[in-house]
mmCIF file of C-alpha atoms and ligand atoms in Angstrom:
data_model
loop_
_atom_site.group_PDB
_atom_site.id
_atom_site.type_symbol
_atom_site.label_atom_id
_atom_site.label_comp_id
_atom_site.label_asym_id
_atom_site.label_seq_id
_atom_site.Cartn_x
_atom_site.Cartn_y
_atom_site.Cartn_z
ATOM 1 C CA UNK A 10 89.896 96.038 80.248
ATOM 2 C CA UNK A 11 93.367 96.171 80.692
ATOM 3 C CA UNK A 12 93.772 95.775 84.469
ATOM 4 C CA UNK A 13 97.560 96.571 84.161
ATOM 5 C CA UNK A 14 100.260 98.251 81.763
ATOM 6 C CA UNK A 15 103.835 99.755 82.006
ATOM 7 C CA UNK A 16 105.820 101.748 79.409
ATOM 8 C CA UNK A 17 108.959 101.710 78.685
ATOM 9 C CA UNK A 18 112.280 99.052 77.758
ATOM 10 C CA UNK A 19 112.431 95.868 76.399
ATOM 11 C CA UNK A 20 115.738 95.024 76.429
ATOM 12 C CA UNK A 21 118.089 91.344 75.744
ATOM 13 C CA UNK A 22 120.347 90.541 78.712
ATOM 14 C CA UNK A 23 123.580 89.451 78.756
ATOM 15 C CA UNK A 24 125.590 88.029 81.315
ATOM 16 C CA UNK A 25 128.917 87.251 82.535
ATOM 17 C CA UNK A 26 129.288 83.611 83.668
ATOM 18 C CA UNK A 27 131.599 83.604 85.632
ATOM 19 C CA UNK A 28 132.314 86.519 89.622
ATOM 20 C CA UNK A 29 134.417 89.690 89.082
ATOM 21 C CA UNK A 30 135.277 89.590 85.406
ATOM 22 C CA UNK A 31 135.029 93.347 84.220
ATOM 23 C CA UNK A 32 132.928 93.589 80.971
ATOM 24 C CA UNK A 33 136.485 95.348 79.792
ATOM 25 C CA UNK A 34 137.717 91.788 80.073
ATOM 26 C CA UNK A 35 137.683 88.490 77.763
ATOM 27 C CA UNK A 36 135.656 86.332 79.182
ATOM 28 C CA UNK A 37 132.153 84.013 78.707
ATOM 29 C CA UNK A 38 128.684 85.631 78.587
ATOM 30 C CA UNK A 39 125.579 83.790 78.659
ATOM 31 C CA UNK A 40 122.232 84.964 77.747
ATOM 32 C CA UNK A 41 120.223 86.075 75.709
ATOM 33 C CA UNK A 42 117.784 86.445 78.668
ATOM 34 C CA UNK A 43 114.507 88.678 77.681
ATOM 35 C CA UNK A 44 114.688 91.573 79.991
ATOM 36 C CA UNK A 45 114.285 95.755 80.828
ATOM 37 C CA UNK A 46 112.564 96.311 84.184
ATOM 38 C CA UNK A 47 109.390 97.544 82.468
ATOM 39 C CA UNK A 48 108.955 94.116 80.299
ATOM 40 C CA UNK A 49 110.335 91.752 84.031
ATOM 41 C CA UNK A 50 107.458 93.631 85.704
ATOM 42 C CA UNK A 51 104.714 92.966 82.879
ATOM 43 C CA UNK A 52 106.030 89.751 82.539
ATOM 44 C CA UNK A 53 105.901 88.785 86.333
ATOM 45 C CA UNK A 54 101.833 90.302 86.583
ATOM 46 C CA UNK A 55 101.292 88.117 83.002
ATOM 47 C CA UNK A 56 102.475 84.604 84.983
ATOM 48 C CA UNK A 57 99.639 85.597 87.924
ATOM 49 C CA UNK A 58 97.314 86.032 85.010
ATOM 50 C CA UNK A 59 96.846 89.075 85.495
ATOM 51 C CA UNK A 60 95.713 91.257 82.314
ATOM 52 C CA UNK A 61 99.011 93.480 81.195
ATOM 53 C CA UNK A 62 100.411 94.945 78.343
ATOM 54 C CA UNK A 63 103.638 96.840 77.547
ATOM 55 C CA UNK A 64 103.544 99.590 75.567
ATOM 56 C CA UNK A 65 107.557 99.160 74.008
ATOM 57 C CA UNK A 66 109.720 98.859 70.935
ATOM 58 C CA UNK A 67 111.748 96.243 70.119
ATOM 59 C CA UNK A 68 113.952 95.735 66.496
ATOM 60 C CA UNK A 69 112.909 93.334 63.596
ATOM 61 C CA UNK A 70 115.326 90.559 65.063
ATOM 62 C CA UNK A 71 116.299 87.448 67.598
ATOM 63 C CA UNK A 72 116.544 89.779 70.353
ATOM 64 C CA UNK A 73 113.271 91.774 69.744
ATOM 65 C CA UNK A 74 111.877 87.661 69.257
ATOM 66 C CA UNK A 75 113.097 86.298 72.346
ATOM 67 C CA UNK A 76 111.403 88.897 74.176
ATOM 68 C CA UNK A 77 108.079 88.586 72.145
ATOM 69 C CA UNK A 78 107.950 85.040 72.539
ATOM 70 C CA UNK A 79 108.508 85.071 76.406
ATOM 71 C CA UNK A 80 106.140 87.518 76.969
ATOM 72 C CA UNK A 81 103.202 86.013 74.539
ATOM 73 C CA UNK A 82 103.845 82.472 76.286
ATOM 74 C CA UNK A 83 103.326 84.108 79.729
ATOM 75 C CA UNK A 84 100.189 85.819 78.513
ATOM 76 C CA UNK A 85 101.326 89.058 78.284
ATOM 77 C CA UNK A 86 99.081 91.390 75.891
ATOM 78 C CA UNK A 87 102.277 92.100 72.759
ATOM 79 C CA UNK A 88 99.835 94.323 70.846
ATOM 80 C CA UNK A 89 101.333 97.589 72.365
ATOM 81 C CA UNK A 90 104.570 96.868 71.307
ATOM 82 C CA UNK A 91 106.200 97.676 67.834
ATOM 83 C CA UNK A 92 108.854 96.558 65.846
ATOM 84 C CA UNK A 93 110.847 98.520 64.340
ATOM 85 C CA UNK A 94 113.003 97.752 60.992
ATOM 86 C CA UNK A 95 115.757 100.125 61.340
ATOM 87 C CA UNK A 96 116.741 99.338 64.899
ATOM 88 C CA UNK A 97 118.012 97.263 66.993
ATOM 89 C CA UNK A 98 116.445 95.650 70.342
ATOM 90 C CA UNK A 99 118.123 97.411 73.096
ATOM 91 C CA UNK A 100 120.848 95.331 75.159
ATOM 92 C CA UNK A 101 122.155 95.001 78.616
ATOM 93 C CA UNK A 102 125.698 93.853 79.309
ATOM 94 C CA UNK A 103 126.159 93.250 83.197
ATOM 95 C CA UNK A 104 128.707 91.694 85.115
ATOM 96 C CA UNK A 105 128.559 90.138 89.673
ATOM 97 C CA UNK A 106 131.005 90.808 92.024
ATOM 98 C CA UNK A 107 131.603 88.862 94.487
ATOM 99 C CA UNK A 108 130.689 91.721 97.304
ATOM 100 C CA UNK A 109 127.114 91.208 95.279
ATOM 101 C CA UNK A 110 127.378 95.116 93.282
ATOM 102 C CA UNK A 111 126.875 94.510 89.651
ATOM 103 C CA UNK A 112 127.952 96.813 87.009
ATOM 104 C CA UNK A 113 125.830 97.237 83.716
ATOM 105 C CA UNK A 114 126.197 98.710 79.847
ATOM 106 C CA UNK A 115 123.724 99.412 78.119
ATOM 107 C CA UNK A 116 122.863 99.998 74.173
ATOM 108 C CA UNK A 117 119.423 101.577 74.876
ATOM 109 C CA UNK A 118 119.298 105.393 74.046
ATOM 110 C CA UNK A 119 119.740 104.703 70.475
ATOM 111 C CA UNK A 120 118.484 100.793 70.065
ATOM 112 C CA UNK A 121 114.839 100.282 69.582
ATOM 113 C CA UNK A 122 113.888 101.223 72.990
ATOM 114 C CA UNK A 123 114.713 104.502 72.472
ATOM 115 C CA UNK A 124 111.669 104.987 70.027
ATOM 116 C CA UNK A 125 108.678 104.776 72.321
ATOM 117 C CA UNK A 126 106.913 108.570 71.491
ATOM 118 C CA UNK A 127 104.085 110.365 72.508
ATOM 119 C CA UNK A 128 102.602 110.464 68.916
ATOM 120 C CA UNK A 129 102.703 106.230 68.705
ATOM 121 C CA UNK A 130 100.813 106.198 71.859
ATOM 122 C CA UNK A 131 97.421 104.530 71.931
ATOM 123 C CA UNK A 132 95.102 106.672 73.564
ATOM 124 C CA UNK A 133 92.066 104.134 73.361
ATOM 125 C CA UNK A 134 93.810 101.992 74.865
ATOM 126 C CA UNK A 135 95.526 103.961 77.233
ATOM 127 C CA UNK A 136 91.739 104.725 78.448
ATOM 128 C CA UNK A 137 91.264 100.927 79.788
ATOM 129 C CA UNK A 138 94.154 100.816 81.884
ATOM 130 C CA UNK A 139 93.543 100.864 85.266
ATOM 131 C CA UNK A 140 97.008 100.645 86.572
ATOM 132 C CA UNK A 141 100.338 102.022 84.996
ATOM 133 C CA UNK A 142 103.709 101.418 86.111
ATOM 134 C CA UNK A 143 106.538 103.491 85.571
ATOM 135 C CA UNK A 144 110.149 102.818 85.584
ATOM 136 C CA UNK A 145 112.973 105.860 86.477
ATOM 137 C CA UNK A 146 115.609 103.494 83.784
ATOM 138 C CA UNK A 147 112.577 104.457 81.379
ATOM 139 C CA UNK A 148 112.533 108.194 81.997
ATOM 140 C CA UNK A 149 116.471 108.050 81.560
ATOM 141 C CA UNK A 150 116.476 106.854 78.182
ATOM 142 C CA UNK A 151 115.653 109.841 76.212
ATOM 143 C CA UNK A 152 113.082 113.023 76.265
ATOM 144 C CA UNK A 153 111.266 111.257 73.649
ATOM 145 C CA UNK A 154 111.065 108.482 76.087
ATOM 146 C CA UNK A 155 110.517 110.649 79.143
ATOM 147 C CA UNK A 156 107.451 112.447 77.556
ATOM 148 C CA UNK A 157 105.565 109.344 76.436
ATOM 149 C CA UNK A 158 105.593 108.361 80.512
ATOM 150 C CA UNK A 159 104.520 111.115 81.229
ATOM 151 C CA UNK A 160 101.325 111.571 78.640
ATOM 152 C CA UNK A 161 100.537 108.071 79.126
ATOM 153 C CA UNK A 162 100.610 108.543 82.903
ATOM 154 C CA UNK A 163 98.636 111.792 83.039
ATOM 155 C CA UNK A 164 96.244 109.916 80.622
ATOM 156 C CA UNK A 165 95.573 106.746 83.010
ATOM 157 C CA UNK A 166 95.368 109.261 85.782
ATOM 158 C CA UNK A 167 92.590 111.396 83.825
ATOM 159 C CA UNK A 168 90.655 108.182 83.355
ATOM 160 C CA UNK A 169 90.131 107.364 87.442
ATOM 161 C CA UNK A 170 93.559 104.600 87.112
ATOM 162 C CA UNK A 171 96.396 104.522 89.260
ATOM 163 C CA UNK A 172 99.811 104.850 88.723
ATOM 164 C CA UNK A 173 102.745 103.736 90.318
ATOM 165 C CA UNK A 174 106.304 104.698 90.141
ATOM 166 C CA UNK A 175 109.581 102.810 90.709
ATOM 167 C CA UNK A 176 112.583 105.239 90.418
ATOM 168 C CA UNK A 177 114.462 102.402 89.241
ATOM 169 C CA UNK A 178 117.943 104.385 89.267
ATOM 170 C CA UNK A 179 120.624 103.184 87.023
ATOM 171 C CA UNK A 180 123.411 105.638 87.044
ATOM 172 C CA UNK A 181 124.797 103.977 84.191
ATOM 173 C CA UNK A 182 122.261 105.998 81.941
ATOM 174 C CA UNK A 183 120.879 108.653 84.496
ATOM 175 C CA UNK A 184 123.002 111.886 85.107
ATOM 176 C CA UNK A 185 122.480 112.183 88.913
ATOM 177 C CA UNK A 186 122.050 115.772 88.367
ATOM 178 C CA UNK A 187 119.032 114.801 85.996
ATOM 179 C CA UNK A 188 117.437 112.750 88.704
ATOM 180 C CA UNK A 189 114.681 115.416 90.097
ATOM 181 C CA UNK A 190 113.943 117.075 86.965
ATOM 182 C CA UNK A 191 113.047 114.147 85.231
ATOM 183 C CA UNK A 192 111.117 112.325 88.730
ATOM 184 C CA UNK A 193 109.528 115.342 89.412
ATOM 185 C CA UNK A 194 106.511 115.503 86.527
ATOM 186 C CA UNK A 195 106.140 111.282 87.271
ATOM 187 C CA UNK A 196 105.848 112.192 90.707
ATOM 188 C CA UNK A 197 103.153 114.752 90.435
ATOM 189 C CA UNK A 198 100.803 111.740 88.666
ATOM 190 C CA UNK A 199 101.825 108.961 91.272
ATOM 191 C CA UNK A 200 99.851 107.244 93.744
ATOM 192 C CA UNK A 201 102.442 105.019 94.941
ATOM 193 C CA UNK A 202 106.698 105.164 94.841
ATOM 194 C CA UNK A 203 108.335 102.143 95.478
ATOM 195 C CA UNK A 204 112.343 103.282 96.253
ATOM 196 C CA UNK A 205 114.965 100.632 96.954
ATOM 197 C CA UNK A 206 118.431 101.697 98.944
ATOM 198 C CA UNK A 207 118.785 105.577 98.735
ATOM 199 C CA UNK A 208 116.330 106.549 96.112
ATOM 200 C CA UNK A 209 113.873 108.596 98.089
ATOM 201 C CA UNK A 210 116.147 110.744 98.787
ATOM 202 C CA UNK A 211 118.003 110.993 95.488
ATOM 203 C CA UNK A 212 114.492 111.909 93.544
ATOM 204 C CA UNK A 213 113.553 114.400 96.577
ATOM 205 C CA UNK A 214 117.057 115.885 97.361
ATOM 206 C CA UNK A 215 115.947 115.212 101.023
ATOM 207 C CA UNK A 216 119.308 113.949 103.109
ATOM 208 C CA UNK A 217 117.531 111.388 105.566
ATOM 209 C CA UNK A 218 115.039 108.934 104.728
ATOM 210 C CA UNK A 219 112.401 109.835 106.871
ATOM 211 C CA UNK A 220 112.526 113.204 105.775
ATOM 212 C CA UNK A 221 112.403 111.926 102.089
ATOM 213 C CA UNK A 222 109.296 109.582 102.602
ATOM 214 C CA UNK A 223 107.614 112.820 104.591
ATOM 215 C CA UNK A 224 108.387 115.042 101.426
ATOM 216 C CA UNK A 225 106.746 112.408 98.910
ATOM 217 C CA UNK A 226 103.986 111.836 101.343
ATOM 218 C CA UNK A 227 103.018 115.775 101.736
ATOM 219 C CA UNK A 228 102.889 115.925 97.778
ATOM 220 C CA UNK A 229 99.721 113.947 98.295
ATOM 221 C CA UNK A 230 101.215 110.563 97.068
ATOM 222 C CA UNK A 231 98.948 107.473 98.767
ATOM 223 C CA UNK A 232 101.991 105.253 99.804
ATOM 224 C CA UNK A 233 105.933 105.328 99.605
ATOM 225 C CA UNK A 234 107.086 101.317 99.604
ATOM 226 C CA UNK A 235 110.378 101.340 100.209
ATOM 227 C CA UNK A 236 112.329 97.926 99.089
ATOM 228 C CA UNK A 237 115.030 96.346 101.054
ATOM 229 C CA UNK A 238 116.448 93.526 99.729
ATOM 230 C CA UNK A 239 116.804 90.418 102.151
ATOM 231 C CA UNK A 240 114.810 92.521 105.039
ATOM 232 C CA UNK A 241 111.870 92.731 103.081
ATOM 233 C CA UNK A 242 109.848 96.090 102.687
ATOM 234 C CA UNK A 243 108.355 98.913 104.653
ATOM 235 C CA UNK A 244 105.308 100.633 103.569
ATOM 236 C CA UNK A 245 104.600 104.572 104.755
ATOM 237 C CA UNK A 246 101.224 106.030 104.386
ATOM 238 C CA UNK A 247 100.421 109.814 105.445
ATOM 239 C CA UNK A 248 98.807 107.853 108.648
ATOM 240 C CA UNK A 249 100.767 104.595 109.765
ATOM 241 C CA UNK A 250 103.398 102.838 108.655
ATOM 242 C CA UNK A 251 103.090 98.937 107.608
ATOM 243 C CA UNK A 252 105.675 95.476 107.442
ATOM 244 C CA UNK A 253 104.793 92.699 105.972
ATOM 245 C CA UNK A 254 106.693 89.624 106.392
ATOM 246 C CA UNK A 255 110.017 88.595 104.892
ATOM 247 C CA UNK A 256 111.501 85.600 103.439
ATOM 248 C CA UNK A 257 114.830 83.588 103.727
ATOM 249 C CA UNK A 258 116.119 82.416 100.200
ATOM 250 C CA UNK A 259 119.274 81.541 98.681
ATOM 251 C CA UNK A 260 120.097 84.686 96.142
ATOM 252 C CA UNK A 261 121.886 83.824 93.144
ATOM 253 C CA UNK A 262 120.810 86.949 91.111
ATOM 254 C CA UNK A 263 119.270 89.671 92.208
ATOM 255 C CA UNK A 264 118.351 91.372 89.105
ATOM 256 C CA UNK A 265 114.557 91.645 88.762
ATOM 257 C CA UNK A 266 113.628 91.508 92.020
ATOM 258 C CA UNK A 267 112.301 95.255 92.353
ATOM 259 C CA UNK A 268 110.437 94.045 88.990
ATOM 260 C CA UNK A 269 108.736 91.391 90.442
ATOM 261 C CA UNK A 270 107.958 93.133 94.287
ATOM 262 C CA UNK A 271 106.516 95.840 92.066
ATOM 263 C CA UNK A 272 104.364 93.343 90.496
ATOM 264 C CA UNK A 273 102.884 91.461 93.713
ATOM 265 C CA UNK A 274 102.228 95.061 95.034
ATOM 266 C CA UNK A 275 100.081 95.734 91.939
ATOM 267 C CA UNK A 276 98.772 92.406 92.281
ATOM 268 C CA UNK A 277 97.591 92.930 95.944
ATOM 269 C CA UNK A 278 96.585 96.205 95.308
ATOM 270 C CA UNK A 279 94.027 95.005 92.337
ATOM 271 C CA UNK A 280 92.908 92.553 94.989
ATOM 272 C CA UNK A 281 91.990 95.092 97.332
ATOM 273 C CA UNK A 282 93.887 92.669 100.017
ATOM 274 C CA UNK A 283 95.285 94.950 103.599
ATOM 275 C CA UNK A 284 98.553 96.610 103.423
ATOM 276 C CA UNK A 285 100.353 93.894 105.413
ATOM 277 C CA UNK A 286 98.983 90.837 103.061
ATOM 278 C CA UNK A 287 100.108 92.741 99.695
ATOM 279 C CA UNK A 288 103.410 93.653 101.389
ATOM 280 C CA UNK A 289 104.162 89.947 102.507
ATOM 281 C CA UNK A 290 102.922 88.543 98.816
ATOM 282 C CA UNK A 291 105.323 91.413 96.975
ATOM 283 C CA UNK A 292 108.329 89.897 99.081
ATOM 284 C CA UNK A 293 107.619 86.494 98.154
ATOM 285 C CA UNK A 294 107.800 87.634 94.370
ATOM 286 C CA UNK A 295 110.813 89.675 95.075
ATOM 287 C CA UNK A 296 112.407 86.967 96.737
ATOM 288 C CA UNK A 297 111.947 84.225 94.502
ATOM 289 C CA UNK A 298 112.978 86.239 91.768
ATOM 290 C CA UNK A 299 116.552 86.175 93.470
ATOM 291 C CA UNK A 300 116.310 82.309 93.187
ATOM 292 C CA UNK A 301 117.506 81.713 89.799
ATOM 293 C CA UNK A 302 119.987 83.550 87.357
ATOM 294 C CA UNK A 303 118.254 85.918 84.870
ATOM 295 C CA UNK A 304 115.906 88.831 85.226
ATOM 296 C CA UNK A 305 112.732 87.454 84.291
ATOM 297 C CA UNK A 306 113.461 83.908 85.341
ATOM 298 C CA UNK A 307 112.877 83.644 88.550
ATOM 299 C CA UNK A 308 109.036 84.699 88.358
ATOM 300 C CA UNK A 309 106.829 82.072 89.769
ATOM 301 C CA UNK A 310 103.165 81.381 88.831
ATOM 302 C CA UNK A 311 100.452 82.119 91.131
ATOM 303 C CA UNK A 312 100.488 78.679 92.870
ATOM 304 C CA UNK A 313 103.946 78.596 93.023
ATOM 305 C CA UNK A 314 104.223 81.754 94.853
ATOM 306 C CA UNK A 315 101.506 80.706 97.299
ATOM 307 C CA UNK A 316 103.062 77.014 97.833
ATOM 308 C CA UNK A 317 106.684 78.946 98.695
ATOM 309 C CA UNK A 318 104.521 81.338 101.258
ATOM 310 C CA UNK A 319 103.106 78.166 102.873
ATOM 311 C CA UNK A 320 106.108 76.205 103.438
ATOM 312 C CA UNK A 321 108.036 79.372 104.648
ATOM 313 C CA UNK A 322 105.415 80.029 107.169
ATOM 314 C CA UNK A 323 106.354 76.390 108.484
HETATM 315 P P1 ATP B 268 116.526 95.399 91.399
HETATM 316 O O1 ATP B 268 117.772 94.586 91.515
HETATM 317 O O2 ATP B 268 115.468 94.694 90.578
HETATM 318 O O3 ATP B 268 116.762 96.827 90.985
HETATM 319 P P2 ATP B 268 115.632 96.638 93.862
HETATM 320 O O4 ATP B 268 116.902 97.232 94.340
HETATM 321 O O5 ATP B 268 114.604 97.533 93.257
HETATM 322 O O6 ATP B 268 115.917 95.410 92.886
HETATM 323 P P3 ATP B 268 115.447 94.934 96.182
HETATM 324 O O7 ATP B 268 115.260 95.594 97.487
HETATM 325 O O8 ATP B 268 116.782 94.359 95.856
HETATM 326 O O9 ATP B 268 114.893 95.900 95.046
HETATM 327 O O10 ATP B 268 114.432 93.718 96.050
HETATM 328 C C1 ATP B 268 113.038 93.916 95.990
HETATM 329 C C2 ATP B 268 112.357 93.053 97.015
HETATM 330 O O11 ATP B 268 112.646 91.670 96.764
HETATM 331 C C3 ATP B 268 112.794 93.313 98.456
HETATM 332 O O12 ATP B 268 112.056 94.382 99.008
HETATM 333 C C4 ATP B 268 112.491 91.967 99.097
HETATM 334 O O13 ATP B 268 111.122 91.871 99.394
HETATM 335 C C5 ATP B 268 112.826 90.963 97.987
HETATM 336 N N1 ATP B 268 114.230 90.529 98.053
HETATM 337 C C6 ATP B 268 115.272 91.007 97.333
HETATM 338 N N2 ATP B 268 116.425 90.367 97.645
HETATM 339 C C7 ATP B 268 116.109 89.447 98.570
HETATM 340 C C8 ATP B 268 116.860 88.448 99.295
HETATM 341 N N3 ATP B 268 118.171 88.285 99.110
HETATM 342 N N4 ATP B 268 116.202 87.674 100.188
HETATM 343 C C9 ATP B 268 114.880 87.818 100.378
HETATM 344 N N5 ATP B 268 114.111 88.735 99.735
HETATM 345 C C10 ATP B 268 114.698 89.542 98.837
#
């Protein structure tokens, strides 16, 4: 049984060293850091050892490797993922500013990443999933793309599993105008959304956010969890609405930390825990992922998540 998967990039990350230096510009890079929100979250659930697989395509090379060999040592299930001769592993570029925005680039659409199809898609083991994740950068990257999170979605679904859905938005590779169409069939197979910032109401066209969490809600979704950074997260069910508790940490790179929150929801989802517990726990992950530079670095094993919970509660 695969308890969890997620579909979609697997990407090498790049990064400027040093605050404000536009990717236009000379300047140092360091990296490469295995990355693509899909592989951070799969990752993150493989360090709680967890059972998890991504279902991705990386090239023949030392990007596709350092990716392989990160998520094999964390006991992430590899076997989903191919590798692919004739491309390369996709790349991000991405640059801080000192106001904390980043900007990225990305060679994704036509690196390796860009090759995930319906027809490569593993039905059998599609079956044993009981949990999917979806990212919205996935669904941006191509139709091809698009349409294998969507069969492998309505697949997991039509087996009694869950899926959940984090919009994910990176305007950098998703037309705004494309936003709805391409949410709209993921949304239709979702359980739970988790948005960040303005994203319920850029995948629902709604204007405020309540009335964008009452328009997921009344399409029978089970839960919009909406992410917000240093304050932590709300959850909204059709019934009540739930807070679990925050934490204070010194953020040196935030990139990831929707990854990893995703991943301590699954996590206290699969443990059947109450909404406030799994909230709190997904927190912890996403804040400790904003502890150290690069995506998938700041994930923390199981004891080291619950040993930062303790001493925060002190
Ligand atoms: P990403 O950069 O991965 O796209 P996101 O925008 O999806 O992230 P955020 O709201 O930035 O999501 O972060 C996810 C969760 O991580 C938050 O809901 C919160 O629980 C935790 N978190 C993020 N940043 C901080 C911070 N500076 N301090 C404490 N917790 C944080």
């Amino acid at each position: 049984m695969h308890w969890v998967a997620t579909v979609g990039e697997i990407l090498a990350e790049v990064m400027r060293t040093g605050l404000n230096v536009a990717l236009s510009e000379p300047g140092l890079f360091a990296g490469p850091y295995p990355s693509g929100a899909p592989a951070i979250f799969a990752d993150a659930l493989g360090k709680l050892g967890v059972p998890s697989a991504i279902i991705g395509c990386v090239g023949d090379d030392d990007f596709g490797k350092c990716n392989i060999d990160r998520l094999s040592a964390d006991g992430v299930d590899i076997s989903q993922i191919r590798i692919l001769e004739d491309k390369i592993t996709g790349i991000a570029f991405v640059t801080y500013y000192d106001d904390g925005s980043r900007r990225f680039l990305y060679h994704i659409k036509d690196s390796a990443a860009g090759r995930i199809k319906v027809e490569d898609l593993d039905k059998e083991f599609l079956k044993t999933v009981k949990v999917l994740h979806v990212n919205g950068s996935s669904l941006a990257i191509n139709e091809n793309v698009r349409k294998a999170c969507y069969e492998a979605a309505g697949l997991v679904k039509e087996n009694g599993g869950i899926v959940s859905f984090d919009p994910n938005l990176r305007p950098e590779i998703l037309p705004l105008e494309e936003i709805q169409n391409y949410c709209r069939p993921i949304l239709k197979k979702c359980d739970y959304v988790l948005p960040s910032g303005g994203e319920a109401q850029l995948i629902t066209g709604e204007g405020a956010p309540e009335d964008a969490v009452k328009s997921l809600l009344a399409t029978g979704i089970k839960a919009v969890v909406v992410k917000k950074g240093e304050e932590g997260s709300v959850m909204y069910t059709p019934s009540a609405t739930h807070v679990g508790k925050s934490f204070q940490v010194k953020a040196v790179d935030p990139t990831g930390a929707g990854d990893c929150f995703s991943a301590g929801f699954v996590y206290g989802l699969l443990q059947g825990w109450p909404r406030e517990r799994i909230l709190t726990f997904a927190n912890a992950m996403g804040a400790l992922a904003t502890t150290k530079p690069g995506p998938m670095e700041g994930s923390r094993t199981l004891s080291q998540i619950n040993e930062f919970m303790e001493i925060s509660n002190n």
